[in-house]
Amino acid sequence: MSEILSIHHVTVHLEQNRRKLTVLSDISITVQKGEIFGIVGESGCGKSVLSNSILDLQPKKMRVSSGDILFEGQSMLKKSKHQLQKMRGKEISMIFQNPMSSLNPSLTVGYQIVEIIRAHQNISKKEAKGIAIDVMKKVGLPRAEQLFYDYPHQLSGGMQQRVMIAIAIACQPKFLIADEPTTALDVTIQAQILHLLKEIRREQNTTILLISHDLGVMGDMCDRIAVMYAGEIVEIGTTAQIFENPSHPYTKGLMESIPTPDKKGNPLYSIPGNVPSLQERMGGCPFASRCHLAIDMCFTSKPQLKKVAKAHDVSCFFSEMEEVSFEYAKSFS
Amino acid sequence: MLKKFNLVTGGAIVLFLILVFIVSFFYVPHNVNQMNIENRLIAPNHNYLLGTDNFGRDVLSRIMKGTQTAFIVGGGSVIIGLLFGILIGTTAGYFGGWMDELLMRMIDALLAFPGILLALILVTIFQPNIEVTVIAIGIMTIPSFSRVIRSGFIKCKQMDFVRAARNFGSSHLRIIFHHILPNTVSSIIVTASLSFSTAILVEAALSYLGLGIQPPDPSWGRMLNEAQGFAKLAPWYTLAPGFMLTLTILGFNLLGDGIRDLHDFSE
Amino acid sequence: MDYVLKKTVSSLFTLFVVIVLVFLAFRIIPGNPANIILGVEATPAQVEELEQKLGLDQTLFEQFIHWFKGVLVLDFGESLRFSEPVLSLIHERMGVTFSLAFMAIVITIFVSIPLGIIAANYKGKFLDVLISIGTQIGLAIPSFWMGIILIMIFGLMLHLISVGGYVPWSENPLRAFKALLFPATAIAIPQIAILVRYLRTTMIEQLNFDYVRTAKSKGLKDSTILLKHVLKNALIPVITIAGLNFGAILAGSLVIEQVYALPGFGRMLITAIGDRDFPLVQGMVVMIAIIAITVNLLVDISYRYLDPKIKLK
């Protein structure tokens, strides 16, 4: 296995009323070729900003102020506008959360697929249409020939997301970023779309960066998972490590709040409080204000990511103290 | 930055116009209506700063007096529009239901009808003069006032303080005039400013057609009508009233936009 | 379908209100219309004859039914001055006014779309500010003054146009075009100002939509995104506004025809008002209302069909 994407100590700032607010602080992730890497966290934790900034698609007010993003060993941040444009859709593609609003309402489905093919390949409209129809079939769109001329609003949400995926894989990119691809969909459709993503990975050996707030989704999909909280990575490890041995109190909270059959009948756990807004973030551990284990030190100094096992890092002062059990902490609440 | 630009520029122009308007009652350089054929079409000089017209009248004085016509027409029609607009807008917005439907259909009808035609009809029937002009233009401004006030009411009606007032048993009239109307004041001011400039524009067009203000009263539109024939001989005569008209309309438009930007109704 | 029906009914209602109001307006003329038309020197016999011709000897209701039946088949009676049916007079003059309105619309669309795009693309920058100042001034300049200024510059100084040089298209298309270009420009300027502001706002709004980010993620050029994706979504409401302003364009041409001495609708209407030719004025007003309301209705309906987003609802 080799590295395809590595994010090195990336910090993103937001300029607002002449104040600099930190959106992402010192994020480091390495994604291996061919794996499905998951980033999980509540909304507002910065996971979409992170995935958007790989292709420089984050809102204009936000800037990567330090660190670097390397794709196949080359810095994405040093690329020119033109170079980036060439890579978007061809090397790295994206699938967004809400297919309805992410597709252009006034262009046909076919046009929107053909467009990306013709942006990166110098071929005729007819040839591009042939490729588009093939891709549409591949992502499981029925009656592709007719659907080609339909407008997005004529399709169901699941079909719209399939169109988005067709657009994303039309140029057979090496890397696919799926930002909450199933959040806006029904549960049954969710499973189909996730299955489709897995299939694409298997057939084309595409590396996938999957972003979700739903740890449950991640378990089935990912090889490795990073847990994000308030603009920082608090835990990172293989899926097995995260699920079997969650070590950060926040990850544990997330695990507790996944509905599973054995929890049936009991009220589902939810982490008290909310993600602090950008203005509310202070020094120290970002999770301290919601953490049952928090001691004074947690509010004043920032814990660093530390290895707790091979390929398993956690940023929590308590991570090594096995005796402090989560159940124990919960009994205080 | 641009927000303040509209407000400041518009405000400055309007202040200037008000100043000219007030001064024109007490002082104009020359007699407005005194004709003197010997002095006809004199180019601007130190005595006649903007030259003279084809009857030898001082253009600057007539332009200054023209602010009176413009302000009377603008003010008069805004008052008409406002009064009927409050009546129609409050009835439709506050009471809703079939009354709203009926009134709004009528407002739509008025809107679909090119405004200047209405003025032309009235002028045909009653002979052109300043009163007819004011009434005709006033009627044209009713739809925008009605709509603004209606939507303000629909928004406010749902708000807690209005519900509270109703629960305390306040009368309809008290709720309308005491609680809701003050909250729509800023949007009414915006509409008034924009309607004021539209009114002046329409008056000028009517007067230019010879169907608005009648001679010898000075009106910028009327002056343009007379000046057009002498455009080659006396370009100042054409330029001066047109410039004044544009400045006035620009001023009130900018002021209206500036106030709107300040409150950001659109967002 | 439901929408089309509702809109059509409401337009018909509007039209009916206009017809009734125009009818009533010409019945509340103080004094005897026949007397007013003929002046003080008319003999009683002449007055009586005109009264009969105008139908003033009938009851108000009878008069209305007669008038309304006529309007239904576009029969507005006879002009007093020309002793010709109002409709055929209107028909003769329609060419000029419609050519003017059409040219004004074409100019408006071709100028305002690029300006709107530029303003949106350079939002807050120098060009945007410049265009915004330009639109404010464009809105403030009365079109008839603009018309006079164009004559002063292009006629009196550069000798490119001459007032009153209009000939019908069939005779000499080039001359007709030349005679109409400047008046159409004068009518178009305030419309351009309105449209540019509207297009700018809509485009800026559209630029924040998710589909723009998708388009970017596909590796499309900025110009493709702007022209193919954003403009298409911004354009439909903008064209609608242009169509809905048709009434304003017609009204503008009424005045501009006077400036350029063009033998159109407006000039005839103004003359008819001066002549107190009531049937002609009445007929023309109703005709203009019919045209304006019909165009509004058509634009409204086609908007529904053109915009795929709305079909959804």
Coordinates of C-alpha atoms in Angstrom, one line a residue, chain A residues 11-25 49 58-65 277-279 281:
Chain A
T11 CA -5.0 24.9 9.8
V12 CA -7.9 26.8 8.3
H13 CA -9.0 30.3 9.4
L14 CA -12.2 32.2 8.8
E15 CA -12.0 35.9 8.4
Q16 CA -15.0 37.5 10.0
N17 CA -15.4 41.1 10.9
R18 CA -11.6 41.4 10.9
R19 CA -11.4 38.6 13.4
K20 CA -9.6 35.4 12.6
L21 CA -11.5 32.4 13.7
T22 CA -10.0 28.9 13.7
V23 CA -12.1 26.4 11.7
L24 CA -9.6 23.6 11.5
S25 CA -6.5 23.4 13.7
V49 CA -14.4 22.3 5.2
Q58 CA -14.2 25.7 0.7
P59 CA -16.1 29.0 1.1
K60 CA -14.0 32.0 -0.1
K61 CA -13.8 33.5 3.4
M62 CA -11.9 30.5 4.6
R63 CA -8.2 30.0 3.9
V64 CA -5.7 27.3 4.6
S65 CA -3.2 29.3 6.7
S277 CA -19.4 27.6 17.9
L278 CA -16.3 29.1 16.3
Q279 CA -16.5 32.0 18.7
R281 CA -13.6 27.8 21.1

